[in-house]
CSV table of C-alpha atoms and ligand atoms in Angstrom, one decimal:
chain,number,residue,atom,x,y,z
Q,2,UNK,CA,-139.8,-91.7,135.4
Q,3,UNK,CA,-137.6,-91.7,138.4
Q,4,UNK,CA,-137.3,-95.4,138.2
Q,5,UNK,CA,-136.5,-95.1,134.5
Q,6,UNK,CA,-133.8,-92.5,135.2
Q,7,UNK,CA,-132.3,-94.7,137.8
Q,8,UNK,CA,-132.3,-97.7,135.5
Q,9,UNK,CA,-130.7,-95.4,132.9
Q,10,UNK,CA,-127.9,-94.6,135.3
Q,11,UNK,CA,-127.4,-98.2,136.2
Q,12,UNK,CA,-127.1,-99.0,132.5
Q,13,UNK,CA,-124.5,-96.3,132.0
Q,14,UNK,CA,-122.5,-97.6,135.0
Q,15,UNK,CA,-122.7,-101.1,133.7
Q,16,UNK,CA,-121.6,-99.9,130.3
Q,17,UNK,CA,-118.6,-98.2,131.8
Q,18,UNK,CA,-117.8,-101.2,133.9
Q,19,UNK,CA,-117.9,-103.4,130.7
Q,20,UNK,CA,-115.7,-100.9,128.9
Q,21,UNK,CA,-113.2,-101.2,131.8
Q,22,UNK,CA,-113.2,-104.9,131.7
Q,23,UNK,CA,-112.4,-105.1,128.0
Q,24,UNK,CA,-108.7,-105.9,127.8
Q,25,UNK,CA,-106.3,-103.1,126.8
Q,26,UNK,CA,-105.4,-104.8,123.5
Q,27,UNK,CA,-108.4,-103.4,121.7
Q,28,UNK,CA,-107.1,-101.5,118.8
Q,29,UNK,CA,-108.6,-98.9,116.7
Q,30,UNK,CA,-107.7,-97.6,113.3
Q,31,UNK,CA,-107.6,-93.9,113.5
Q,32,UNK,CA,-106.4,-93.2,110.0
Q,33,UNK,CA,-103.3,-91.5,111.2
Q,34,UNK,CA,-100.1,-92.0,109.4
Q,35,UNK,CA,-96.4,-91.1,109.5
Q,36,UNK,CA,-95.4,-89.3,106.3
Q,37,UNK,CA,-92.0,-90.1,105.0
Q,38,UNK,CA,-90.5,-87.5,102.8
Q,39,UNK,CA,-88.0,-88.9,100.3
Q,40,UNK,CA,-85.7,-87.0,98.0
Q,41,UNK,CA,-87.2,-85.5,94.9
Q,42,UNK,CA,-90.4,-84.5,96.6
Q,43,UNK,CA,-91.5,-88.1,96.9
Q,44,UNK,CA,-93.6,-89.1,99.9
Q,45,UNK,CA,-94.8,-92.3,101.2
Q,46,UNK,CA,-96.7,-93.2,104.4
Q,47,UNK,CA,-96.6,-95.7,107.2
Q,48,UNK,CA,-99.9,-96.3,109.0
Q,49,UNK,CA,-100.3,-95.8,112.7
Q,50,UNK,CA,-102.6,-97.9,114.8
Q,51,UNK,CA,-103.4,-97.4,118.4
Q,52,UNK,CA,-103.4,-100.6,120.3
Q,53,UNK,CA,-104.8,-100.1,123.8
Q,54,UNK,CA,-103.1,-96.8,124.6
Q,55,UNK,CA,-99.9,-97.5,122.7
Q,56,UNK,CA,-99.4,-95.9,119.4
Q,57,UNK,CA,-97.9,-98.4,117.0
Q,58,UNK,CA,-96.5,-97.9,113.5
Q,59,UNK,CA,-96.1,-100.3,110.6
Q,60,UNK,CA,-92.5,-101.2,110.6
Q,61,UNK,CA,-92.6,-102.8,107.2
Q,62,UNK,CA,-93.7,-99.6,105.5
Q,63,UNK,CA,-90.8,-97.8,107.2
Q,64,UNK,CA,-88.4,-100.5,106.1
Q,65,UNK,CA,-89.6,-100.4,102.5
Q,66,UNK,CA,-89.4,-96.6,102.4
Q,67,UNK,CA,-85.9,-96.4,103.9
Q,68,UNK,CA,-84.5,-99.3,102.0
Q,69,UNK,CA,-83.9,-101.4,105.1
Q,70,UNK,CA,-83.7,-105.2,104.4
Q,71,UNK,CA,-85.9,-107.5,106.3
Q,72,UNK,CA,-86.9,-111.1,106.2
Q,73,UNK,CA,-88.8,-113.6,108.3
Q,74,UNK,CA,-86.7,-116.2,110.1
Q,75,UNK,CA,-87.5,-119.8,110.7
Q,76,UNK,CA,-89.4,-118.8,113.9
Q,77,UNK,CA,-91.6,-116.4,112.0
Q,78,UNK,CA,-89.8,-113.4,113.5
Q,79,UNK,CA,-89.1,-110.3,111.5
Q,80,UNK,CA,-85.4,-109.6,111.2
Q,81,UNK,CA,-84.6,-106.0,110.1
Q,82,UNK,CA,-81.0,-105.6,108.9
Q,83,UNK,CA,-79.7,-102.1,109.3
Q,84,UNK,CA,-76.0,-101.4,108.6
Q,85,UNK,CA,-74.3,-102.4,111.8
Q,86,UNK,CA,-77.5,-103.1,113.7
Q,87,UNK,CA,-80.3,-105.6,113.8
Q,88,UNK,CA,-83.8,-105.5,115.2
Q,89,UNK,CA,-86.0,-108.5,115.6
Q,90,UNK,CA,-89.7,-108.3,116.3
Q,91,UNK,CA,-91.9,-111.3,116.7
Q,92,UNK,CA,-95.7,-111.0,116.3
Q,93,UNK,CA,-97.4,-111.6,119.6
Q,94,UNK,CA,-94.2,-111.5,121.7
Q,95,UNK,CA,-93.7,-108.8,124.2
Q,96,UNK,CA,-90.0,-108.9,123.8
Q,97,UNK,CA,-87.9,-107.6,120.9
Q,98,UNK,CA,-84.2,-108.1,120.2
Q,99,UNK,CA,-82.5,-104.9,119.4
Q,100,UNK,CA,-78.8,-105.3,118.6
Q,101,UNK,CA,-78.6,-108.5,120.5
Q,102,UNK,CA,-80.3,-107.0,123.6
Q,103,UNK,CA,-83.7,-108.3,124.7
Q,104,UNK,CA,-86.0,-105.3,125.2
Q,105,UNK,CA,-89.4,-105.4,126.9
Q,106,UNK,CA,-92.1,-103.9,124.8
Q,107,UNK,CA,-95.2,-102.2,126.2
Q,108,UNK,CA,-97.3,-104.4,124.0
Q,109,UNK,CA,-96.7,-107.2,121.5
Q,110,UNK,CA,-96.3,-106.4,117.8
Q,111,UNK,CA,-99.5,-106.9,115.8
Q,112,UNK,CA,-99.3,-108.7,112.5
Q,113,UNK,CA,-102.0,-108.0,109.9
Q,114,UNK,CA,-102.0,-109.0,106.3
Q,115,UNK,CA,-99.1,-106.9,105.1
Q,116,UNK,CA,-98.2,-104.9,108.1
Q,117,UNK,CA,-96.4,-105.3,111.3
Q,118,UNK,CA,-97.4,-102.8,113.9
Q,119,UNK,CA,-94.7,-102.3,116.5
Q,120,UNK,CA,-94.7,-99.8,119.4
Q,121,UNK,CA,-94.0,-96.4,117.8
Q,122,UNK,CA,-91.6,-94.8,120.1
Q,123,UNK,CA,-89.2,-97.7,120.2
Q,124,UNK,CA,-89.3,-98.1,116.5
Q,125,UNK,CA,-89.0,-94.5,115.6
Q,126,UNK,CA,-86.0,-94.0,118.0
Q,127,UNK,CA,-84.4,-97.1,116.6
Q,128,UNK,CA,-84.6,-96.1,112.9
Q,129,UNK,CA,-83.6,-92.6,113.7
Q,130,UNK,CA,-80.4,-94.0,115.1
Q,131,UNK,CA,-79.5,-96.8,112.8
Q,132,UNK,CA,-80.9,-95.8,109.3
Q,133,UNK,CA,-78.0,-94.8,107.1
Q,134,UNK,CA,-78.3,-91.3,105.7
Q,135,UNK,CA,-79.9,-88.2,107.0
Q,136,UNK,CA,-83.1,-88.6,109.0
Q,137,UNK,CA,-85.0,-85.6,110.3
Q,138,UNK,CA,-87.9,-86.4,112.7
Q,139,UNK,CA,-90.9,-84.3,113.4
Q,140,UNK,CA,-92.8,-86.2,116.0
Q,141,UNK,CA,-95.9,-84.0,116.3
Q,142,UNK,CA,-97.0,-84.0,112.7
Q,143,UNK,CA,-95.7,-87.5,112.4
Q,144,UNK,CA,-93.3,-86.7,109.6
Q,145,UNK,CA,-89.9,-87.9,108.8
Q,146,UNK,CA,-87.7,-86.7,106.0
Q,147,UNK,CA,-85.1,-89.1,104.8
Q,148,UNK,CA,-82.1,-88.5,102.6
Q,149,UNK,CA,-80.6,-91.8,101.7
Q,150,UNK,CA,-76.8,-92.0,101.8
Q,151,UNK,CA,-75.2,-90.9,98.5
Q,152,UNK,CA,-73.1,-94.1,98.5
Q,153,UNK,CA,-73.8,-97.8,99.2
Q,154,UNK,CA,-70.4,-97.9,100.8
Q,155,UNK,CA,-70.4,-96.5,104.3
Q,156,UNK,CA,-66.9,-97.2,105.4
Q,157,UNK,CA,-63.8,-99.0,104.3
Q,158,UNK,CA,-60.9,-99.7,106.6
Q,159,UNK,CA,-57.7,-101.8,106.3
Q,160,UNK,CA,-55.0,-103.0,108.6
Q,161,UNK,CA,-51.5,-101.8,107.8
Q,162,UNK,CA,-49.5,-104.5,106.0
Q,163,UNK,CA,-45.8,-104.5,106.7
Q,164,UNK,CA,-43.2,-107.0,105.5
Q,165,UNK,CA,-43.5,-108.9,108.8
Q,166,UNK,CA,-47.3,-109.2,108.5
Q,167,UNK,CA,-48.6,-112.5,107.4
Q,168,UNK,CA,-52.3,-111.7,107.6
Q,169,UNK,CA,-54.4,-108.6,107.6
Q,170,UNK,CA,-58.1,-107.5,107.5
Q,171,UNK,CA,-60.1,-105.2,105.3
Q,172,UNK,CA,-63.5,-104.2,106.6
Q,173,UNK,CA,-66.3,-102.9,104.4
Q,174,UNK,CA,-69.6,-101.6,105.7
Q,175,UNK,CA,-72.4,-101.3,103.2
Q,176,UNK,CA,-75.8,-99.6,103.5
Q,177,UNK,CA,-77.6,-102.9,103.3
Q,178,UNK,CA,-76.8,-106.6,102.9
Q,179,UNK,CA,-75.7,-107.3,99.4
Q,180,UNK,CA,-74.3,-110.3,97.7
Q,181,UNK,CA,-70.6,-110.1,97.3
Q,182,UNK,CA,-68.0,-112.4,95.8
Q,183,UNK,CA,-64.3,-112.5,95.7
Q,184,UNK,CA,-62.1,-113.2,92.7
Q,185,UNK,CA,-58.4,-113.2,92.2
Q,186,UNK,CA,-56.9,-111.1,89.5
Q,187,UNK,CA,-53.3,-111.9,90.0
Q,188,UNK,CA,-50.9,-112.5,92.9
Q,189,UNK,CA,-51.3,-109.0,94.3
Q,190,UNK,CA,-54.8,-108.0,93.2
Q,191,UNK,CA,-58.2,-109.0,94.2
Q,192,UNK,CA,-61.6,-108.1,93.0
Q,193,UNK,CA,-64.5,-107.9,95.4
Q,194,UNK,CA,-67.6,-108.0,93.2
Q,195,UNK,CA,-70.7,-106.4,94.6
Q,196,UNK,CA,-73.1,-106.3,91.7
Q,197,UNK,CA,-75.8,-104.1,93.3
Q,198,UNK,CA,-73.5,-101.5,95.0
Q,199,UNK,CA,-73.2,-98.0,93.8
Q,200,UNK,CA,-70.2,-96.3,95.5
Q,201,UNK,CA,-71.7,-92.8,94.6
Q,202,UNK,CA,-69.4,-90.2,95.9
Q,203,UNK,CA,-67.6,-92.4,98.4
Q,204,UNK,CA,-64.1,-91.3,99.2
Q,205,UNK,CA,-61.8,-94.3,99.1
Q,206,UNK,CA,-59.0,-94.3,101.7
Q,207,UNK,CA,-55.9,-92.4,100.5
Q,208,UNK,CA,-53.1,-94.6,99.4
Q,209,UNK,CA,-50.2,-95.2,101.8
Q,210,UNK,CA,-47.4,-97.7,101.1
Q,211,UNK,CA,-48.4,-100.1,103.9
Q,212,UNK,CA,-52.1,-100.3,103.1
Q,213,UNK,CA,-54.0,-101.9,100.2
Q,214,UNK,CA,-54.9,-99.6,97.4
Q,215,UNK,CA,-58.6,-99.4,96.6
Q,216,UNK,CA,-60.3,-98.4,93.4
Q,217,UNK,CA,-63.8,-98.9,92.1
Q,218,UNK,CA,-64.3,-100.6,88.8
Q,219,UNK,CA,-67.6,-99.1,87.6
Q,220,UNK,CA,-67.9,-101.2,84.6
Q,221,UNK,CA,-67.9,-104.5,86.5
Q,222,UNK,CA,-69.2,-103.1,89.8
Q,223,UNK,CA,-66.3,-104.3,91.8
Q,224,UNK,CA,-63.8,-103.1,94.3
Q,225,UNK,CA,-60.2,-103.6,93.1
Q,226,UNK,CA,-57.8,-104.2,96.0
Q,227,UNK,CA,-54.1,-104.0,95.3
Q,228,UNK,CA,-51.8,-105.4,97.9
Q,229,UNK,CA,-48.3,-104.4,98.7
Q,230,UNK,CA,-47.4,-108.1,99.1
Q,231,UNK,CA,-48.0,-111.3,97.3
Q,232,UNK,CA,-51.1,-113.0,98.4
Q,233,UNK,CA,-51.4,-116.6,99.6
Q,234,UNK,CA,-55.0,-116.9,100.4
Q,235,UNK,CA,-58.0,-114.6,101.0
Q,236,UNK,CA,-61.3,-115.2,102.7
Q,237,UNK,CA,-64.4,-113.2,102.7
Q,238,UNK,CA,-66.9,-113.3,105.5
Q,239,UNK,CA,-70.2,-111.5,105.8
Q,240,UNK,CA,-72.6,-110.0,105.7
Q,241,UNK,CA,-73.7,-111.3,109.1
Q,242,UNK,CA,-76.7,-109.7,110.6
Q,243,UNK,CA,-75.2,-106.3,110.0
Q,244,UNK,CA,-73.9,-105.2,106.6
Q,245,UNK,CA,-70.2,-105.6,107.4
Q,246,UNK,CA,-67.9,-107.7,105.2
Q,247,UNK,CA,-64.5,-108.8,106.4
Q,248,UNK,CA,-61.8,-109.8,104.1
Q,249,UNK,CA,-59.0,-111.8,105.7
Q,250,UNK,CA,-55.8,-111.8,103.7
Q,251,UNK,CA,-52.9,-114.2,104.2
Q,252,UNK,CA,-49.6,-113.4,102.5
Q,253,UNK,CA,-47.2,-115.7,100.9
Q,254,UNK,CA,-44.0,-116.5,102.7
Q,255,UNK,CA,-41.1,-115.7,100.6
Q,256,UNK,CA,-38.5,-118.3,101.5
Q,257,UNK,CA,-39.9,-120.5,104.3
Q,258,UNK,CA,-41.0,-123.8,102.9
Q,259,UNK,CA,-43.4,-124.9,105.6
Q,260,UNK,CA,-46.4,-123.7,103.7
Q,261,UNK,CA,-47.3,-125.0,100.3
Q,262,UNK,CA,-45.2,-123.7,97.5
Q,263,UNK,CA,-46.9,-120.8,95.8
Q,264,UNK,CA,-45.9,-120.7,92.1
Q,265,UNK,CA,-45.9,-117.1,91.1
Q,266,UNK,CA,-44.7,-117.5,87.5
Q,267,UNK,CA,-47.9,-119.4,86.6
Q,268,UNK,CA,-49.2,-116.8,84.2
Q,269,UNK,CA,-46.1,-117.3,82.0
Q,270,UNK,CA,-46.3,-121.1,82.4
Q,271,UNK,CA,-49.9,-121.1,81.3
Q,272,UNK,CA,-49.1,-119.5,77.9
Q,273,UNK,CA,-47.1,-122.6,76.9
Q,274,UNK,CA,-49.4,-125.0,78.6
Q,275,UNK,CA,-48.4,-128.4,77.5
Q,276,UNK,CA,-50.4,-131.2,79.2
Q,277,UNK,CA,-47.6,-133.7,79.3
Q,278,UNK,CA,-48.1,-135.0,82.9
Q,279,UNK,CA,-51.2,-136.0,84.7
Q,280,UNK,CA,-51.3,-136.8,88.4
Q,281,UNK,CA,-53.7,-139.6,89.5
Q,282,UNK,CA,-54.4,-139.6,93.2
Q,283,UNK,CA,-56.0,-142.6,94.8
Q,284,UNK,CA,-57.7,-141.3,97.9
Q,285,UNK,CA,-56.8,-142.5,101.5
Q,286,UNK,CA,-54.6,-145.5,101.9
Q,287,UNK,CA,-52.7,-147.4,104.7
Q,288,UNK,CA,-54.0,-146.6,108.1
Q,289,UNK,CA,-56.7,-144.3,106.6
Q,290,UNK,CA,-59.4,-146.6,105.1
Q,291,UNK,CA,-61.6,-143.7,104.1
Q,292,UNK,CA,-65.3,-144.6,104.2
Q,293,UNK,CA,-66.2,-148.1,105.1
Q,294,UNK,CA,-69.1,-149.9,103.6
Q,295,UNK,CA,-71.6,-152.1,105.3
Q,296,UNK,CA,-70.2,-155.3,103.8
Q,297,UNK,CA,-66.7,-154.2,104.7
Q,298,UNK,CA,-65.7,-152.3,101.6
Q,299,UNK,CA,-62.9,-149.9,102.1
Q,300,UNK,CA,-62.9,-146.7,100.1
Q,301,UNK,CA,-59.1,-146.8,100.0
Q,302,UNK,CA,-59.2,-150.1,98.1
Q,303,UNK,CA,-61.8,-149.0,95.6
Q,304,UNK,CA,-59.9,-145.7,95.0
Q,305,UNK,CA,-56.6,-147.6,94.4
Q,306,UNK,CA,-58.2,-150.2,92.1
Q,307,UNK,CA,-59.8,-147.4,90.1
Q,308,UNK,CA,-56.7,-145.3,90.0
Q,309,UNK,CA,-54.6,-148.2,88.7
Q,310,UNK,CA,-57.2,-148.8,86.0
Q,311,UNK,CA,-56.9,-145.1,85.0
Q,312,UNK,CA,-53.1,-145.5,84.8
Q,313,UNK,CA,-53.4,-148.6,82.5
Q,314,UNK,CA,-56.0,-146.9,80.3
Q,315,UNK,CA,-53.9,-143.7,80.0
Q,316,UNK,CA,-50.8,-145.7,78.9
Q,317,UNK,CA,-53.0,-147.4,76.3
Q,318,UNK,CA,-54.8,-144.4,75.0
Q,319,UNK,CA,-52.6,-141.4,75.7
Q,320,UNK,CA,-49.1,-142.8,75.6
Q,321,UNK,CA,-47.6,-139.4,75.2
Q,322,UNK,CA,-48.7,-138.3,78.6
Q,323,UNK,CA,-46.8,-139.1,81.6
Q,324,UNK,CA,-48.9,-140.5,84.5
Q,325,UNK,CA,-47.7,-139.9,88.0
Q,326,UNK,CA,-49.4,-141.8,90.8
Q,327,UNK,CA,-49.4,-140.4,94.3
Q,328,UNK,CA,-49.6,-144.0,95.5
Q,329,UNK,CA,-49.8,-147.3,93.7
Q,330,UNK,CA,-50.1,-149.5,96.8
Q,331,UNK,CA,-51.7,-149.5,100.2
Q,332,UNK,CA,-49.6,-146.7,101.7
Q,333,UNK,CA,-50.6,-143.7,103.8
Q,334,UNK,CA,-49.8,-140.4,102.3
Q,335,UNK,CA,-50.7,-137.1,104.0
Q,336,UNK,CA,-52.9,-134.8,102.0
Q,337,UNK,CA,-50.3,-132.0,101.7
Q,338,UNK,CA,-47.8,-134.5,100.4
Q,339,UNK,CA,-50.1,-135.5,97.5
Q,340,UNK,CA,-50.2,-132.1,96.0
Q,341,UNK,CA,-46.5,-131.7,96.7
Q,342,UNK,CA,-45.9,-134.9,94.6
Q,343,UNK,CA,-48.0,-133.4,91.9
Q,344,UNK,CA,-46.2,-130.0,91.9
Q,345,UNK,CA,-42.8,-131.6,92.0
Q,346,UNK,CA,-43.7,-133.8,89.0
Q,347,UNK,CA,-44.8,-130.6,87.3
Q,348,UNK,CA,-48.2,-132.1,86.8
Q,349,UNK,CA,-50.7,-130.4,84.5
Q,350,UNK,CA,-53.8,-132.1,85.8
Q,351,UNK,CA,-54.6,-133.5,89.2
Q,352,UNK,CA,-57.4,-136.1,89.6
Q,353,UNK,CA,-58.2,-137.4,93.1
Q,354,UNK,CA,-60.3,-140.5,93.2
Q,355,UNK,CA,-62.8,-141.3,96.0
Q,356,UNK,CA,-66.0,-143.1,96.8
Q,357,UNK,CA,-68.7,-141.5,98.9
Q,358,UNK,CA,-70.6,-142.2,102.0
Q,359,UNK,CA,-73.5,-140.6,103.7
Q,360,UNK,CA,-75.5,-141.0,106.9
Q,361,UNK,CA,-78.6,-141.3,104.7
Q,362,UNK,CA,-78.3,-144.9,103.4
Q,363,UNK,CA,-80.5,-144.0,100.4
Q,364,UNK,CA,-78.0,-141.5,99.1
Q,365,UNK,CA,-76.5,-142.7,95.8
Q,366,UNK,CA,-74.9,-141.4,92.6
Q,367,UNK,CA,-71.9,-139.6,91.2
Q,368,UNK,CA,-70.3,-136.3,92.1
Q,369,UNK,CA,-67.3,-134.4,91.1
Q,370,UNK,CA,-65.7,-131.4,92.8
Q,371,UNK,CA,-63.3,-128.7,92.2
Q,372,UNK,CA,-61.7,-126.5,94.8
Q,373,UNK,CA,-63.6,-123.4,95.6
Q,374,UNK,CA,-65.5,-122.1,98.6
Q,375,UNK,CA,-68.4,-124.5,99.3
Q,376,UNK,CA,-71.7,-123.0,98.4
Q,377,UNK,CA,-73.9,-125.7,100.0
Q,378,UNK,CA,-73.8,-127.3,103.4
Q,379,UNK,CA,-73.7,-130.7,101.7
Q,380,UNK,CA,-70.6,-129.9,99.7
Q,381,UNK,CA,-69.0,-128.6,102.9
Q,382,UNK,CA,-69.8,-131.8,104.6
Q,383,UNK,CA,-68.2,-133.9,101.9
Q,384,UNK,CA,-65.1,-131.7,102.1
Q,385,UNK,CA,-65.1,-132.1,105.9
Q,386,UNK,CA,-65.3,-135.8,105.6
Q,387,UNK,CA,-62.5,-136.0,103.0
Q,388,UNK,CA,-60.4,-133.6,105.1
Q,389,UNK,CA,-60.8,-135.7,108.2
Q,390,UNK,CA,-57.8,-137.8,107.2
Q,391,UNK,CA,-55.5,-135.2,108.6
Q,392,UNK,CA,-56.1,-136.8,112.0
Q,393,UNK,CA,-54.0,-139.7,110.8
Q,394,UNK,CA,-51.1,-137.4,109.9
Q,395,UNK,CA,-48.3,-137.6,112.4
Q,396,UNK,CA,-46.3,-134.6,111.2
Q,397,UNK,CA,-48.0,-131.4,112.1
Q,398,UNK,CA,-48.9,-129.5,109.0
Q,399,UNK,CA,-50.2,-126.0,108.8
Q,400,UNK,CA,-53.5,-126.5,107.1
Q,401,UNK,CA,-55.6,-123.3,106.8
Q,402,UNK,CA,-58.6,-123.3,109.0
Q,403,UNK,CA,-61.8,-124.1,107.3
Q,404,UNK,CA,-64.6,-122.6,109.3
Q,405,UNK,CA,-68.0,-124.3,109.1
Q,406,UNK,CA,-69.7,-121.0,108.3
Q,407,UNK,CA,-70.1,-119.9,104.8
Q,408,UNK,CA,-66.6,-118.7,103.7
Q,409,UNK,CA,-64.6,-118.0,100.8
Q,410,UNK,CA,-61.1,-119.3,100.6
Q,411,UNK,CA,-59.0,-118.9,97.6
Q,412,UNK,CA,-55.9,-120.9,97.4
Q,413,UNK,CA,-53.5,-118.9,95.4
Q,414,UNK,CA,-52.4,-121.9,93.4
Q,415,UNK,CA,-55.8,-123.2,92.6
Q,416,UNK,CA,-57.7,-119.9,92.0
Q,417,UNK,CA,-55.9,-119.5,88.7
Q,418,UNK,CA,-57.4,-122.8,87.4
Q,419,UNK,CA,-60.9,-122.5,88.6
Q,420,UNK,CA,-62.5,-122.4,85.2
Q,421,UNK,CA,-60.4,-125.3,83.9
Q,422,UNK,CA,-61.0,-127.4,87.0
Q,423,UNK,CA,-64.7,-126.9,86.8
Q,424,UNK,CA,-64.6,-127.8,83.2
Q,425,UNK,CA,-62.6,-131.0,83.8
Q,426,UNK,CA,-65.0,-131.9,86.7
Q,427,UNK,CA,-68.0,-131.6,84.5
Q,428,UNK,CA,-66.4,-133.7,81.7
Q,429,UNK,CA,-65.7,-136.5,84.1
Q,430,UNK,CA,-69.1,-136.3,85.7
Q,431,UNK,CA,-70.9,-136.4,82.3
Q,432,UNK,CA,-68.8,-139.3,81.1
Q,433,UNK,CA,-69.3,-141.3,84.3
Q,434,UNK,CA,-73.0,-140.8,84.1
Q,435,UNK,CA,-73.2,-141.9,80.5
Q,436,UNK,CA,-71.0,-145.0,81.1
Q,437,UNK,CA,-72.3,-146.2,84.5
Q,438,UNK,CA,-75.9,-145.0,84.0
Q,439,UNK,CA,-75.9,-144.0,87.7
Q,440,UNK,CA,-77.5,-140.8,89.0
Q,441,UNK,CA,-75.5,-137.6,88.5
Q,442,UNK,CA,-75.5,-135.5,91.6
Q,443,UNK,CA,-73.8,-132.7,89.9
Q,444,UNK,CA,-70.5,-130.8,89.9
Q,445,UNK,CA,-69.9,-128.9,93.1
Q,446,UNK,CA,-67.2,-126.9,94.8
Q,447,UNK,CA,-65.8,-127.1,98.3
Q,448,UNK,CA,-62.6,-126.6,100.2
Q,449,UNK,CA,-60.7,-129.9,99.9
Q,450,UNK,CA,-57.2,-129.9,101.4
Q,451,UNK,CA,-56.0,-132.4,98.9
Q,452,UNK,CA,-56.7,-130.0,96.0
Q,453,UNK,CA,-55.6,-126.9,97.8
Q,454,UNK,CA,-51.9,-126.7,97.0
Q,455,UNK,CA,-52.0,-128.0,93.4
Q,456,UNK,CA,-50.7,-125.6,90.8
Q,457,UNK,CA,-52.8,-127.1,88.1
Q,458,UNK,CA,-56.4,-127.8,87.4
Q,459,UNK,CA,-57.5,-130.2,90.1
Q,460,UNK,CA,-60.6,-132.2,90.7
Q,461,UNK,CA,-62.0,-134.7,93.2
Q,462,UNK,CA,-64.2,-137.6,91.9
Q,463,UNK,CA,-66.7,-139.4,94.1
Q,464,UNK,CA,-67.5,-142.5,92.1
Q,465,UNK,CA,-70.5,-143.7,94.0
Q,466,UNK,CA,-71.7,-144.4,97.5
Q,467,UNK,CA,-70.4,-147.3,99.5
Q,468,UNK,CA,-72.9,-146.5,102.3
Q,469,UNK,CA,-75.7,-147.5,99.9
Q,470,UNK,CA,-76.0,-151.2,99.9
Q,471,UNK,CA,-77.0,-151.5,96.3
Q,472,UNK,CA,-74.3,-149.1,95.1
Q,473,UNK,CA,-71.7,-150.7,97.3
Q,474,UNK,CA,-72.2,-153.9,95.5
Q,475,UNK,CA,-71.9,-152.1,92.2
Q,476,UNK,CA,-68.8,-150.1,92.9
Q,477,UNK,CA,-66.9,-153.2,94.1
Q,478,UNK,CA,-67.2,-154.8,90.6
Q,479,UNK,CA,-64.3,-154.6,88.2
Q,480,UNK,CA,-66.6,-153.5,85.4
Q,481,UNK,CA,-67.9,-150.6,87.3
Q,482,UNK,CA,-64.4,-149.4,88.3
Q,483,UNK,CA,-63.4,-149.8,84.7
Q,484,UNK,CA,-66.2,-147.6,83.6
Q,485,UNK,CA,-65.3,-144.9,86.1
Q,486,UNK,CA,-61.6,-145.1,85.0
Q,487,UNK,CA,-62.5,-144.9,81.3
Q,488,UNK,CA,-64.7,-141.9,82.0
Q,489,UNK,CA,-61.8,-140.2,83.7
Q,490,UNK,CA,-59.5,-140.9,80.7
Q,491,UNK,CA,-62.2,-139.8,78.2
Q,492,UNK,CA,-62.4,-136.5,80.1
Q,493,UNK,CA,-58.6,-136.1,80.2
Q,494,UNK,CA,-58.5,-136.7,76.5
Q,495,UNK,CA,-61.2,-134.2,75.7
Q,496,UNK,CA,-59.6,-131.7,78.0
Q,497,UNK,CA,-56.2,-132.1,76.3
Q,498,UNK,CA,-57.8,-131.6,72.9
Q,499,UNK,CA,-59.5,-128.5,74.2
Q,500,UNK,CA,-56.8,-126.8,76.1
Q,501,UNK,CA,-53.5,-128.0,74.7
Q,502,UNK,CA,-51.4,-125.1,73.5
Q,503,UNK,CA,-54.2,-122.7,74.6
Q,504,UNK,CA,-53.1,-119.3,75.6
Y,17,ZN,ZN1,-62.4,-140.1,100.3
């Protein structure tokens, strides 16, 4: 008996010892939850789990209940986007990134099927601080009541715009990241379309003579911004990791001719739109060879040969239309000069002819572009390549900065012809595809300097890849160039039939 009792004690001691040796990351589900009270007597819960001696909560349930956006990034980390704040938790990492600061966690977040358990105190304090709307915390009964903001717009601020100002910012903070796009209404009005936003009872800044005037268009879910000055360009950035959107506005210079001319009477012009002059622009030229093929093909030569064929074909088929060439020999012409030639000639269409190249030698096919903010990285890269020519330009010219981040840039002159440009671009592409039987890579949009100042529908044609050995051989042939040229003329003809005299 005595021996047995002693053995029993030893067993208990051993048991305790084993318990102590088990690592602290043992977790137990204790059935406890946080209760989240939402408006209208709705409740939802977020499970709690004790990991070691740390109480953890499921961050995903909280985010869902509070309408906080989150996604997993390429590293598998959870990125929570609060307005003006960002929290990143990685499963199994003892560090979190809170608003850009690395924070040591008592234990690593634990990922289960549909939950992410993060240390409770840190998470609760964080959401208490950064969730928009009214949050009331009751730590002991694990309850939180949440009144979401009554508006998706949290704040709207604008720089003053005086007659001396040539640029200004408008900042908009939303409750969560939403897709937004910018459209030009006329020379002094912009529409910022935010399809999912509800301004609720948001109070828009009061109108003062040196600030933009804001109004919400409920029907189209857009913010109408009226400016005290004529606009030259506008760029929308955001949302970044917070829910802030910044609108950068540039204003037209009234008399100074250093920037591109901004035609302001375009609306009136458009009504009696008579397509009597077409501008054909052979890309590159002179000291700028453009892309160079493996067997020594210069893009500038192909572009010129094709452009001249367009000219010949136009004279034959559309003799009533005046064709203006930006170059008809191997000369260098700066990009800004090309659109200036087009505007001076009072051109009604602008077609810039190019041939493509890519690092990937397999890339092949046809593309057309119109001027609008690039939506894809690839489109942006093409624009970058075609814009590189400015390094050859001796005279300093004030090109707007094209960031490599997603951006929206509206050229005042081009924005009015977005629809027509896109239409012409797709007509040319379809025609080329049919005539050449080469692969169509689609119509895309990007920020090409050469198209930027044109006060007319303007497109850029990439007639094939000279970086692809097979296609290089093809694009050098006269027959191929003729097919491209004919497709361009077909498209112009169709365009004229469609738009001539349109109001
Ligand atoms: Zn080119």
